[in-house]
Amino acid sequence: MLRVYSAVSGEEIAVLDAEEFVGKEAKVMKQFLATLTGCSRFRQKLFSRDTVEIRDDDVVLTDDVLLVKLDFERSGEQGMAAISACCTKDDVKALEQLLRLPHDPNEKDTQGCTALHYGARSGGCQCVTLLLEARADVDANDASGGDRNLGPTALHMAALQGQLDVVRILLEAGAEKDKTTTSGMTPLHCAACNGFVEVVRFLVEAGVEMDK
């Protein structure tokens, strides 16, 4: 068996089947621990018993493991600009590095947008998927209109730009498909207004409300 302990308290966090993780990259273990602890792999640091850090691409050995849960660092204006640029370009490698700081995927910039909004709008499927793994709020609102509860979500933005693949990813992640904005727009309205027939068809097949 492979045991994981808190590096702070010494408390046993998990007992894992060694055969499932030994010889594999530590990232695999972190992803599993995320399901147990609610702490995404980007907020985890693993160490061996002799306090040597086990990085994501390191191979897990048979020793017990120590886990540190990291607090988010506030990105600030420059940090958010870097994150939004990564998502706009779908630069998944650069985004991975920023999330490891760790950056809060739900932090909003001066425009009221999260990183997920930028990824959805530009069709950055890889970045959207990575942000969801980092526990980005799939239904977070763009607060630029002044209302934190009725601004467009990432799904609205993806539909508005005809980003079918992103729409599919967001719905699979449980996005609220009938959410309305301050102007009463649903994702279906967003896609229909811009003539994105494939997105409209997909949303209809996904069971959106037609008369909302």
Coordinates of C-alpha atoms in Angstrom, one line a residue:
M1 CA 0.0 0.0 0.0
L2 CA 1.0 3.6 -0.6
R3 CA 0.1 6.0 2.2
V4 CA -0.3 9.8 1.8
Y5 CA 0.1 12.0 4.9
S6 CA -0.4 15.7 5.5
A7 CA 3.0 17.3 5.6
V8 CA 1.7 19.8 8.2
S9 CA -0.3 17.7 10.7
G10 CA 1.1 14.2 9.9
E11 CA -2.5 13.0 9.6
E12 CA -3.1 10.1 7.2
I13 CA -5.0 11.4 4.2
A14 CA -5.3 8.3 2.0
V15 CA -4.2 4.7 1.6
L16 CA -3.7 3.9 -2.1
D17 CA -3.2 0.7 -4.0
A18 CA 0.5 1.0 -4.9
E19 CA 0.0 -1.0 -8.1
E20 CA -2.2 1.8 -9.4
F21 CA 0.4 4.6 -8.9
V22 CA 3.9 3.3 -8.5
G23 CA 5.9 3.6 -11.7
K24 CA 3.5 6.3 -13.1
E25 CA 3.9 10.1 -13.2
A26 CA 3.0 11.9 -9.9
K27 CA 0.4 13.9 -11.9
V28 CA -1.8 10.7 -12.0
M29 CA -1.7 10.5 -8.2
K30 CA -2.5 14.2 -7.8
Q31 CA -5.5 13.9 -10.1
F32 CA -6.8 11.0 -8.0
L33 CA -6.1 12.8 -4.7
A34 CA -8.1 15.8 -6.1
T35 CA -11.2 13.6 -6.1
L36 CA -10.6 12.7 -2.5
T37 CA -9.6 16.1 -1.1
G38 CA -11.4 18.6 -3.3
C39 CA -8.0 20.2 -3.9
S40 CA -7.0 20.3 -7.6
R41 CA -3.6 19.0 -8.5
F42 CA -2.4 22.6 -9.1
R43 CA -2.7 23.3 -5.4
Q44 CA -0.9 20.1 -4.4
K45 CA 2.8 19.6 -3.6
L46 CA 4.0 16.1 -3.0
F47 CA 7.2 15.3 -1.1
S48 CA 9.0 12.0 -0.2
R49 CA 9.7 11.2 3.4
D50 CA 13.1 12.9 3.1
T51 CA 11.4 16.1 1.9
V52 CA 12.4 15.9 -1.7
E53 CA 9.7 17.4 -3.9
I54 CA 8.0 14.9 -6.3
R55 CA 7.1 16.9 -9.4
D56 CA 4.2 16.1 -11.7
D57 CA 6.4 14.3 -14.3
D58 CA 8.4 12.4 -11.7
V59 CA 7.8 8.7 -11.4
V60 CA 6.2 7.6 -8.1
L61 CA 8.2 5.2 -6.0
T62 CA 7.1 2.9 -3.2
D63 CA 7.8 5.3 -0.3
D64 CA 5.0 7.0 1.6
V65 CA 4.2 10.5 0.4
L66 CA 3.7 13.9 2.1
L67 CA 1.1 16.3 0.8
V68 CA 1.0 20.1 1.1
K69 CA -2.1 22.0 0.1
L70 CA -1.2 25.4 -1.3
D71 CA -3.2 28.6 -0.9
F72 CA -4.0 30.6 -4.0
E73 CA -1.8 33.6 -4.9
R74 CA -3.6 36.7 -6.1
S75 CA -2.6 37.3 -9.7
G76 CA -3.1 41.0 -9.9
E77 CA -3.7 42.9 -13.1
Q78 CA -0.5 41.7 -14.8
G79 CA -1.0 38.1 -13.8
M80 CA -4.6 38.1 -15.1
A81 CA -3.4 39.7 -18.4
A82 CA -0.9 36.8 -18.8
I83 CA -3.6 34.2 -18.0
S84 CA -6.2 35.7 -20.4
A85 CA -3.5 35.8 -23.1
C86 CA -2.8 32.1 -22.6
C87 CA -6.4 31.3 -22.9
T88 CA -7.0 33.5 -25.9
K89 CA -4.1 31.7 -27.7
D90 CA -4.9 28.3 -26.3
D91 CA -1.4 28.1 -24.9
V92 CA -2.0 25.2 -22.6
K93 CA 1.7 24.8 -21.5
A94 CA 1.9 28.4 -20.3
L95 CA -1.4 28.2 -18.6
E96 CA -0.3 25.0 -16.8
Q97 CA 2.7 26.9 -15.4
L98 CA 0.5 29.8 -14.2
L99 CA -2.0 27.5 -12.5
R100 CA 0.8 25.8 -10.6
L101 CA 1.6 29.1 -8.8
P102 CA -1.2 28.3 -7.9
H103 CA -3.5 30.8 -9.6
D104 CA -7.2 30.9 -8.6
P105 CA -9.0 29.9 -11.8
N106 CA -12.1 31.9 -10.6
E107 CA -10.3 35.2 -10.1
K108 CA -11.8 38.0 -12.3
D109 CA -9.9 40.7 -14.1
T110 CA -10.8 44.4 -14.3
Q111 CA -13.3 43.6 -17.1
G112 CA -15.1 41.1 -14.8
C113 CA -14.0 38.1 -16.7
T114 CA -12.5 34.8 -15.5
A115 CA -9.9 32.9 -17.5
L116 CA -12.7 30.5 -18.6
H117 CA -14.5 33.3 -20.3
Y118 CA -11.4 34.1 -22.5
G119 CA -10.9 30.4 -23.3
A120 CA -14.5 29.9 -24.2
R121 CA -14.7 33.0 -26.4
S122 CA -11.6 32.1 -28.4
G123 CA -12.3 28.4 -28.8
G124 CA -9.4 27.3 -26.6
C125 CA -10.5 23.8 -26.0
Q126 CA -7.3 22.7 -24.3
C127 CA -7.2 25.6 -21.9
V128 CA -10.9 25.3 -21.2
T129 CA -10.4 21.6 -20.3
L130 CA -7.4 22.5 -18.1
L131 CA -9.3 25.2 -16.3
L132 CA -12.1 22.9 -15.5
E133 CA -9.6 20.4 -14.1
A134 CA -8.4 23.3 -11.9
R135 CA -12.0 23.6 -10.6
A136 CA -13.0 26.7 -12.5
D137 CA -16.6 27.6 -11.9
V138 CA -18.3 26.6 -15.2
D139 CA -21.2 29.0 -14.5
A140 CA -19.2 32.0 -13.4
N141 CA -20.7 35.3 -14.6
D142 CA -18.9 38.0 -16.5
A143 CA -19.5 40.9 -14.0
S144 CA -18.6 43.7 -16.4
G145 CA -22.2 44.7 -16.7
G146 CA -22.4 45.4 -13.0
D147 CA -24.4 42.3 -12.0
R148 CA -22.4 39.4 -10.7
N149 CA -25.3 37.0 -11.1
L150 CA -26.7 37.9 -14.5
G151 CA -23.6 38.6 -16.7
P152 CA -22.8 36.1 -19.5
T153 CA -21.2 32.8 -18.6
A154 CA -18.5 31.0 -20.5
L155 CA -21.3 29.1 -22.3
H156 CA -22.9 32.3 -23.5
M157 CA -19.5 33.5 -24.8
A158 CA -18.8 30.2 -26.6
A159 CA -22.2 30.2 -28.2
L160 CA -22.0 33.8 -29.2
Q161 CA -18.7 33.1 -31.1
G162 CA -19.9 29.8 -32.5
Q163 CA -17.3 27.7 -30.6
L164 CA -19.1 24.4 -30.9
D165 CA -16.4 22.2 -29.4
V166 CA -16.2 24.5 -26.3
V167 CA -19.9 24.5 -26.0
R168 CA -19.8 20.7 -25.9
I169 CA -17.0 20.6 -23.3
L170 CA -18.9 23.1 -21.1
L171 CA -22.2 21.2 -21.2
E172 CA -20.4 17.9 -20.4
A173 CA -18.9 19.7 -17.4
G174 CA -22.4 20.6 -16.2
A175 CA -22.8 24.1 -17.4
E176 CA -26.3 25.6 -16.9
K177 CA -27.6 25.6 -20.4
D178 CA -30.7 27.9 -20.0
K179 CA -29.1 30.6 -17.8
T180 CA -30.2 34.1 -18.8
T181 CA -28.2 37.4 -18.8
T182 CA -29.4 40.8 -17.7
S183 CA -30.8 41.3 -21.2
G184 CA -32.6 38.0 -21.1
M185 CA -30.2 36.1 -23.4
T186 CA -29.7 32.4 -23.1
P187 CA -26.8 30.6 -24.8
L188 CA -29.4 29.5 -27.5
H189 CA -30.2 33.1 -28.2
C190 CA -26.5 34.0 -28.5
A191 CA -25.9 31.3 -31.1
A192 CA -29.1 32.0 -33.0
C193 CA -28.5 35.8 -33.2
N194 CA -25.2 35.2 -34.9
G195 CA -26.4 32.5 -37.2
F196 CA -24.4 29.6 -35.7
V197 CA -26.7 26.8 -36.9
E198 CA -24.5 23.9 -35.7
V199 CA -24.4 25.4 -32.2
V200 CA -28.1 26.0 -32.2
R201 CA -28.8 22.4 -33.3
F202 CA -26.4 21.0 -30.6
L203 CA -28.1 23.1 -27.9
V204 CA -31.5 22.0 -29.0
E205 CA -30.5 18.4 -29.0
A206 CA -29.0 18.9 -25.5
G207 CA -32.5 19.8 -24.3
V208 CA -32.4 23.6 -23.9
E209 CA -35.7 25.4 -23.3
M210 CA -37.0 26.7 -26.6
D211 CA -39.4 29.3 -25.3
K212 CA -37.3 30.9 -22.6

